[in-house]
PDB file of C-alpha atoms in Angstrom:
ATOM      1  CA  MET U 139     111.385  96.507 122.458  1.00  0.00           C
ATOM      2  CA  SER U 140     112.901  94.555 119.018  1.00  0.00           C
ATOM      3  CA  THR U 141     113.144  96.336 115.715  1.00  0.00           C
ATOM      4  CA  PRO U 142     110.728  94.730 113.207  1.00  0.00           C
ATOM      5  CA  ALA U 143     112.505  92.417 110.736  1.00  0.00           C
ATOM      6  CA  ARG U 144     113.437  94.143 107.425  1.00  0.00           C
ATOM      7  CA  ILE U 145     111.808  92.819 104.480  1.00  0.00           C
ATOM      8  CA  ARG U 146     113.716  91.194 102.092  1.00  0.00           C
ATOM      9  CA  VAL U 147     113.088  92.018  98.318  1.00  0.00           C
ATOM     10  CA  ALA U 148     114.286  90.998  94.817  1.00  0.00           C
ATOM     11  CA  ILE U 149     113.866  91.855  91.559  1.00  0.00           C
ATOM     12  CA  ALA U 150     113.642  90.524  88.081  1.00  0.00           C
ATOM     13  CA  ASP U 151     113.164  92.385  85.225  1.00  0.00           C
ATOM     14  CA  ASP U 152     115.581  92.323  81.665  1.00  0.00           C
ATOM     15  CA  GLN U 153     115.104  95.980  81.266  1.00  0.00           C
ATOM     16  CA  GLU U 154     118.226  97.230  83.172  1.00  0.00           C
ATOM     17  CA  LEU U 155     116.989 100.852  83.323  1.00  0.00           C
ATOM     18  CA  MET U 156     113.727  99.391  85.150  1.00  0.00           C
ATOM     19  CA  ARG U 157     115.803  97.177  87.669  1.00  0.00           C
ATOM     20  CA  SER U 158     117.773 100.129  88.461  1.00  0.00           C
ATOM     21  CA  ALA U 159     115.004 102.510  89.294  1.00  0.00           C
ATOM     22  CA  LEU U 160     113.224  99.293  91.196  1.00  0.00           C
ATOM     23  CA  ALA U 161     116.455  98.889  92.948  1.00  0.00           C
ATOM     24  CA  MET U 162     116.884 102.618  94.090  1.00  0.00           C
ATOM     25  CA  VAL U 163     113.346 102.887  95.296  1.00  0.00           C
ATOM     26  CA  VAL U 164     113.536  99.770  97.646  1.00  0.00           C
ATOM     27  CA  GLY U 165     117.033 100.865  98.866  1.00  0.00           C
ATOM     28  CA  SER U 166     115.646 104.147  99.954  1.00  0.00           C
ATOM     29  CA  GLN U 167     113.521 102.288 102.492  1.00  0.00           C
ATOM     30  CA  PRO U 168     114.657 101.642 106.039  1.00  0.00           C
ATOM     31  CA  ASP U 169     112.378  98.845 106.501  1.00  0.00           C
ATOM     32  CA  LEU U 170     113.326  97.138 102.948  1.00  0.00           C
ATOM     33  CA  ASP U 171     116.288  95.028 102.305  1.00  0.00           C
ATOM     34  CA  LEU U 172     117.412  94.577  98.539  1.00  0.00           C
ATOM     35  CA  ILE U 173     118.959  90.963  98.513  1.00  0.00           C
ATOM     36  CA  GLY U 174     119.470  90.733  94.638  1.00  0.00           C
ATOM     37  CA  GLU U 175     118.331  91.799  90.862  1.00  0.00           C
ATOM     38  CA  VAL U 176     118.490  89.618  87.818  1.00  0.00           C
ATOM     39  CA  GLY U 177     117.251  89.889  84.354  1.00  0.00           C
ATOM     40  CA  ASP U 178     115.184  86.543  83.966  1.00  0.00           C
ATOM     41  CA  GLY U 179     113.152  84.166  85.534  1.00  0.00           C
ATOM     42  CA  ALA U 180     115.227  81.432  85.711  1.00  0.00           C
ATOM     43  CA  ALA U 181     117.927  83.443  87.476  1.00  0.00           C
ATOM     44  CA  LEU U 182     115.151  84.591  90.102  1.00  0.00           C
ATOM     45  CA  VAL U 183     114.109  81.239  90.745  1.00  0.00           C
ATOM     46  CA  GLU U 184     117.835  80.154  91.733  1.00  0.00           C
ATOM     47  CA  LEU U 185     117.978  83.485  93.630  1.00  0.00           C
ATOM     48  CA  CYS U 186     115.327  82.067  95.579  1.00  0.00           C
ATOM     49  CA  LEU U 187     116.787  78.855  96.354  1.00  0.00           C
ATOM     50  CA  ARG U 188     119.650  80.768  97.576  1.00  0.00           C
ATOM     51  CA  HIS U 189     117.808  83.155  99.807  1.00  0.00           C
ATOM     52  CA  ARG U 190     114.930  83.521 102.150  1.00  0.00           C
ATOM     53  CA  LEU U 191     113.200  86.194 100.346  1.00  0.00           C
ATOM     54  CA  ASP U 192     109.714  87.776 101.636  1.00  0.00           C
ATOM     55  CA  VAL U 193     108.780  89.375  98.093  1.00  0.00           C
ATOM     56  CA  VAL U 194     110.036  89.771  94.796  1.00  0.00           C
ATOM     57  CA  LEU U 195     108.673  91.852  91.993  1.00  0.00           C
ATOM     58  CA  VAL U 196     108.507  90.173  88.758  1.00  0.00           C
ATOM     59  CA  ASP U 197     108.643  90.976  85.198  1.00  0.00           C
ATOM     60  CA  VAL U 198     105.982  89.205  82.941  1.00  0.00           C
ATOM     61  CA  ARG U 199     108.048  89.043  79.566  1.00  0.00           C
ATOM     62  CA  MET U 200     111.943  87.742  80.345  1.00  0.00           C
ATOM     63  CA  PRO U 201     114.322  85.493  78.203  1.00  0.00           C
ATOM     64  CA  ARG U 202     115.110  81.983  79.329  1.00  0.00           C
ATOM     65  CA  MET U 203     111.913  82.003  81.646  1.00  0.00           C
ATOM     66  CA  ASP U 204     109.288  84.137  81.893  1.00  0.00           C
ATOM     67  CA  GLY U 205     107.660  85.831  84.807  1.00  0.00           C
ATOM     68  CA  ILE U 206     104.693  83.618  84.654  1.00  0.00           C
ATOM     69  CA  GLU U 207     106.851  80.464  84.780  1.00  0.00           C
ATOM     70  CA  ALA U 208     108.851  81.827  87.570  1.00  0.00           C
ATOM     71  CA  THR U 209     106.068  82.734  89.607  1.00  0.00           C
ATOM     72  CA  ARG U 210     104.669  78.843  89.365  1.00  0.00           C
ATOM     73  CA  GLN U 211     107.717  77.537  90.519  1.00  0.00           C
ATOM     74  CA  ILE U 212     108.573  79.857  93.186  1.00  0.00           C
ATOM     75  CA  VAL U 213     105.376  79.734  95.116  1.00  0.00           C
ATOM     76  CA  SER U 214     105.398  76.024  94.312  1.00  0.00           C
ATOM     77  CA  ARG U 215     107.856  76.376  97.223  1.00  0.00           C
ATOM     78  CA  ARG U 216     107.285  75.585 101.124  1.00  0.00           C
ATOM     79  CA  ASP U 217     107.871  79.117 102.815  1.00  0.00           C
ATOM     80  CA  ALA U 218     107.914  80.987  99.067  1.00  0.00           C
ATOM     81  CA  PRO U 219     107.954  84.531  98.824  1.00  0.00           C
ATOM     82  CA  ARG U 220     105.185  86.618  97.828  1.00  0.00           C
ATOM     83  CA  VAL U 221     105.141  87.690  94.091  1.00  0.00           C
ATOM     84  CA  ILE U 222     104.095  90.926  92.615  1.00  0.00           C
ATOM     85  CA  VAL U 223     103.906  91.130  88.914  1.00  0.00           C
ATOM     86  CA  VAL U 224     104.982  94.272  87.334  1.00  0.00           C
ATOM     87  CA  THR U 225     103.411  94.701  84.012  1.00  0.00           C
ATOM     88  CA  THR U 226     102.476  97.508  81.385  1.00  0.00           C
ATOM     89  CA  PHE U 227      98.703  96.035  81.639  1.00  0.00           C
ATOM     90  CA  ASP U 228      97.391  97.552  78.359  1.00  0.00           C
ATOM     91  CA  LEU U 229     100.345  95.668  76.200  1.00  0.00           C
ATOM     92  CA  ASP U 230     101.078  92.886  78.502  1.00  0.00           C
ATOM     93  CA  GLU U 231      97.788  90.254  78.454  1.00  0.00           C
ATOM     94  CA  TYR U 232      99.904  87.649  80.656  1.00  0.00           C
ATOM     95  CA  ALA U 233      99.279  89.760  83.763  1.00  0.00           C
ATOM     96  CA  PHE U 234      96.126  87.527  84.267  1.00  0.00           C
ATOM     97  CA  ALA U 235      97.935  84.120  83.854  1.00  0.00           C
ATOM     98  CA  ALA U 236     100.990  85.165  86.074  1.00  0.00           C
ATOM     99  CA  ILE U 237      98.129  85.869  88.802  1.00  0.00           C
ATOM    100  CA  ARG U 238      96.721  82.708  88.454  1.00  0.00           C
ATOM    101  CA  ALA U 239     100.047  81.025  88.690  1.00  0.00           C
ATOM    102  CA  GLY U 240     100.310  82.276  92.273  1.00  0.00           C
ATOM    103  CA  ALA U 241     101.153  86.019  92.235  1.00  0.00           C
ATOM    104  CA  SER U 242      99.677  87.938  95.010  1.00  0.00           C
ATOM    105  CA  GLY U 243      98.762  91.165  91.986  1.00  0.00           C
ATOM    106  CA  PHE U 244     100.655  93.488  90.308  1.00  0.00           C
ATOM    107  CA  LEU U 245     101.863  96.970  89.560  1.00  0.00           C
ATOM    108  CA  LEU U 246     102.040  99.002  86.545  1.00  0.00           C
ATOM    109  CA  LYS U 247     105.265  99.799  85.534  1.00  0.00           C
ATOM    110  CA  ASP U 248     104.799 103.440  85.714  1.00  0.00           C
ATOM    111  CA  ALA U 249     103.598 103.160  89.196  1.00  0.00           C
ATOM    112  CA  ARG U 250     104.888 105.960  91.456  1.00  0.00           C
ATOM    113  CA  ALA U 251     107.830 105.030  93.984  1.00  0.00           C
ATOM    114  CA  GLU U 252     105.196 105.200  97.129  1.00  0.00           C
ATOM    115  CA  GLU U 253     102.776 103.005  95.184  1.00  0.00           C
ATOM    116  CA  ILE U 254     105.995 100.435  94.726  1.00  0.00           C
ATOM    117  CA  VAL U 255     106.960 100.516  98.374  1.00  0.00           C
ATOM    118  CA  ASP U 256     103.518 100.434  99.563  1.00  0.00           C
ATOM    119  CA  ALA U 257     102.351  97.425  97.507  1.00  0.00           C
ATOM    120  CA  ILE U 258     105.747  95.296  99.105  1.00  0.00           C
ATOM    121  CA  ARG U 259     104.465  96.170 102.652  1.00  0.00           C
ATOM    122  CA  VAL U 260     100.827  95.187 102.047  1.00  0.00           C
ATOM    123  CA  VAL U 261     101.683  91.924 100.211  1.00  0.00           C
ATOM    124  CA  HIS U 262     104.272  91.250 102.861  1.00  0.00           C
ATOM    125  CA  ALA U 263     101.571  91.635 105.601  1.00  0.00           C
ATOM    126  CA  GLY U 264      99.599  88.758 103.650  1.00  0.00           C
ATOM    127  CA  HIS U 265      97.316  90.759 101.457  1.00  0.00           C
ATOM    128  CA  ALA U 266      96.773  91.248  97.640  1.00  0.00           C
ATOM    129  CA  VAL U 267      97.965  94.539  95.923  1.00  0.00           C
ATOM    130  CA  VAL U 268      95.012  94.674  93.509  1.00  0.00           C
ATOM    131  CA  SER U 269      92.750  97.194  94.247  1.00  0.00           C
ATOM    132  CA  PRO U 270      89.138  96.053  93.446  1.00  0.00           C
ATOM    133  CA  PRO U 271      88.709  98.944  90.984  1.00  0.00           C
ATOM    134  CA  THR U 272      91.827  97.635  89.241  1.00  0.00           C
ATOM    135  CA  THR U 273      90.599  93.962  89.883  1.00  0.00           C
ATOM    136  CA  ARG U 274      87.643  95.019  87.685  1.00  0.00           C
ATOM    137  CA  ARG U 275      89.661  96.459  85.005  1.00  0.00           C
ATOM    138  CA  LEU U 276      92.154  93.502  84.973  1.00  0.00           C
ATOM    139  CA  ILE U 277      89.166  90.804  84.401  1.00  0.00           C
ATOM    140  CA  ALA U 278      87.577  92.949  81.924  1.00  0.00           C
ATOM    141  CA  HIS U 279      90.649  93.279  79.757  1.00  0.00           C
ATOM    142  CA  LEU U 280      92.013  89.701  80.288  1.00  0.00           C
ATOM    143  CA  VAL U 281      89.582  86.932  80.759  1.00  0.00           C
ATOM    144  CA  ALA U 282      87.858  85.244  78.016  1.00  0.00           C
ATOM    145  CA  ALA U 283      84.444  84.010  78.959  1.00  0.00           C
ATOM    146  CA  PRO U 284      84.660  80.737  80.611  1.00  0.00           C
ATOM    147  CA  ALA U 285      82.704  77.557  79.958  1.00  0.00           C
ATOM    148  CA  THR U 286      79.889  77.202  82.654  1.00  0.00           C
ATOM    149  CA  ASN U 287      81.185  74.338  84.734  1.00  0.00           C
ATOM    150  CA  ASP U 288      78.237  73.352  87.075  1.00  0.00           C
ATOM    151  CA  GLY U 289      80.104  70.769  88.596  1.00  0.00           C
ATOM    152  CA  GLU U 290      82.938  72.832  90.026  1.00  0.00           C
ATOM    153  CA  ALA U 291      80.647  75.778  90.744  1.00  0.00           C
ATOM    154  CA  GLN U 292      78.632  73.649  92.907  1.00  0.00           C
ATOM    155  CA  ARG U 293      81.631  72.433  94.619  1.00  0.00           C
ATOM    156  CA  VAL U 294      82.815  75.488  95.522  1.00  0.00           C
ATOM    157  CA  LEU U 295      79.628  76.999  97.032  1.00  0.00           C
ATOM    158  CA  GLU U 296      79.045  73.721  99.051  1.00  0.00           C
ATOM    159  CA  GLN U 297      81.828  74.815 101.227  1.00  0.00           C
ATOM    160  CA  LEU U 298      80.505  77.914 102.229  1.00  0.00           C
ATOM    161  CA  THR U 299      77.427  79.376 104.017  1.00  0.00           C
ATOM    162  CA  ALA U 300      74.868  81.193 102.268  1.00  0.00           C
ATOM    163  CA  ARG U 301      76.430  84.530 103.354  1.00  0.00           C
ATOM    164  CA  GLU U 302      79.569  83.497 102.646  1.00  0.00           C
ATOM    165  CA  GLN U 303      78.471  82.905  99.148  1.00  0.00           C
ATOM    166  CA  ASP U 304      76.708  85.936  98.832  1.00  0.00           C
ATOM    167  CA  VAL U 305      80.149  87.728  99.676  1.00  0.00           C
ATOM    168  CA  PHE U 306      82.380  85.533  97.728  1.00  0.00           C
ATOM    169  CA  LEU U 307      80.415  86.701  95.005  1.00  0.00           C
ATOM    170  CA  GLU U 308      80.963  89.967  95.826  1.00  0.00           C
ATOM    171  CA  VAL U 309      84.411  89.552  96.052  1.00  0.00           C
ATOM    172  CA  ALA U 310      84.690  88.094  92.844  1.00  0.00           C
ATOM    173  CA  LYS U 311      83.206  91.086  91.249  1.00  0.00           C
ATOM    174  CA  GLY U 312      85.822  93.240  92.557  1.00  0.00           C
ATOM    175  CA  ALA U 313      83.613  94.818  95.332  1.00  0.00           C
ATOM    176  CA  SER U 314      85.764  96.353  98.354  1.00  0.00           C
ATOM    177  CA  ASN U 315      84.605  95.509 102.096  1.00  0.00           C
ATOM    178  CA  ALA U 316      82.526  99.098 102.043  1.00  0.00           C
ATOM    179  CA  GLU U 317      80.510  98.386  98.823  1.00  0.00           C
ATOM    180  CA  ILE U 318      79.846  94.529 100.158  1.00  0.00           C
ATOM    181  CA  ALA U 319      78.412  96.229 103.457  1.00  0.00           C
ATOM    182  CA  LYS U 320      76.439  98.577 101.581  1.00  0.00           C
ATOM    183  CA  ARG U 321      75.068  96.100  99.276  1.00  0.00           C
ATOM    184  CA  LEU U 322      74.339  93.163 101.546  1.00  0.00           C
ATOM    185  CA  PHE U 323      73.743  95.369 104.815  1.00  0.00           C
ATOM    186  CA  LEU U 324      76.368  94.314 106.652  1.00  0.00           C
ATOM    187  CA  SER U 325      79.057  96.113 108.559  1.00  0.00           C
ATOM    188  CA  GLU U 326      82.592  96.396 107.118  1.00  0.00           C
ATOM    189  CA  ALA U 327      83.537  94.335 110.504  1.00  0.00           C
ATOM    190  CA  THR U 328      81.331  91.673 109.384  1.00  0.00           C
ATOM    191  CA  VAL U 329      82.054  91.417 105.822  1.00  0.00           C
ATOM    192  CA  LYS U 330      85.884  91.372 106.861  1.00  0.00           C
ATOM    193  CA  THR U 331      85.338  88.285 108.792  1.00  0.00           C
ATOM    194  CA  HIS U 332      83.260  86.764 106.262  1.00  0.00           C
ATOM    195  CA  VAL U 333      86.064  87.185 103.586  1.00  0.00           C
ATOM    196  CA  GLY U 334      88.427  85.662 106.387  1.00  0.00           C
ATOM    197  CA  HIS U 335      86.425  82.645 106.517  1.00  0.00           C
ATOM    198  CA  LEU U 336      85.650  82.000 102.982  1.00  0.00           C
ATOM    199  CA  LEU U 337      89.356  82.271 101.939  1.00  0.00           C
ATOM    200  CA  GLY U 338      90.481  79.891 104.592  1.00  0.00           C
ATOM    201  CA  LYS U 339      87.770  77.147 103.420  1.00  0.00           C
ATOM    202  CA  LEU U 340      88.556  77.598 100.247  1.00  0.00           C
ATOM    203  CA  GLY U 341      92.467  77.613 100.571  1.00  0.00           C
ATOM    204  CA  LEU U 342      92.959  80.846  98.955  1.00  0.00           C
ATOM    205  CA  ARG U 343      95.736  83.347  99.996  1.00  0.00           C
ATOM    206  CA  ASP U 344      94.297  86.567  99.005  1.00  0.00           C
ATOM    207  CA  ARG U 345      91.003  88.185  97.180  1.00  0.00           C
ATOM    208  CA  VAL U 346      92.823  87.965  93.855  1.00  0.00           C
ATOM    209  CA  GLN U 347      92.952  84.428  94.192  1.00  0.00           C
ATOM    210  CA  ALA U 348      89.056  84.166  94.882  1.00  0.00           C
ATOM    211  CA  VAL U 349      88.701  86.364  91.728  1.00  0.00           C
ATOM    212  CA  VAL U 350      90.625  83.718  89.617  1.00  0.00           C
ATOM    213  CA  LEU U 351      88.321  80.678  90.986  1.00  0.00           C
ATOM    214  CA  ALA U 352      85.220  82.346  90.736  1.00  0.00           C
ATOM    215  CA  TYR U 353      85.965  82.992  86.819  1.00  0.00           C
ATOM    216  CA  GLU U 354      87.398  79.510  86.280  1.00  0.00           C
ATOM    217  CA  SER U 355      84.781  77.696  87.869  1.00  0.00           C
ATOM    218  CA  GLY U 356      82.051  80.058  85.952  1.00  0.00           C
ATOM    219  CA  LEU U 357      80.450  81.294  89.027  1.00  0.00           C
ATOM    220  CA  VAL U 358      81.237  84.925  87.678  1.00  0.00           C
ATOM    221  CA  ARG U 359      81.753  85.772  84.018  1.00  0.00           C
ATOM    222  CA  PRO U 360      83.199  88.857  82.491  1.00  0.00           C
ATOM    223  CA  GLY U 361      80.829  91.753  82.231  1.00  0.00           C
ATOM    224  CA  ALA U 362      78.589  90.338  84.709  1.00  0.00           C
TER     225      ALA U 362
END
């Protein structure tokens, strides 16, 4: 049986101490391969052009190019690596913008080592690293209520079946599969299937992007 390919990781943070700490965590895992560590977003974009990467950990506030623009440039490429934003959350109000730019989720800078490596693996597997409770806190903290956009909301809903619409609205509010199953009287397996279908129809990578679309289209408002 062949050995699974190692997950190729890069780190971008302008604080040398933080870079070193993250590099130590990544380097300690047998299935993770640290390809490089840089101090700003422009250097990270260049690193992604030179190497095939699977996951990058990106700080938001960096010189030359911040994490938001770096994320936007990185994910625009074909076969782009997944991006995890590293944020202080309470102080860093650019986290939501980075997720909107294409990040698959975020970590707090004080996350435990096991949380960091687990997030890398989860993102590499194609999922978001933002838990439903954290999604709710992030949205409540960062999103200003958008103007109602009935046309965009209708366009989104028209692509989904009635049940997929129900599931989509629950996902957008930060509900887990178990919570959705209970509220809509479905099995968790059925909810998982509906989530997969609606993400595919709407061209979304993960649940985080579903939350972003729901708020930007006006289907869901902060505090709803």
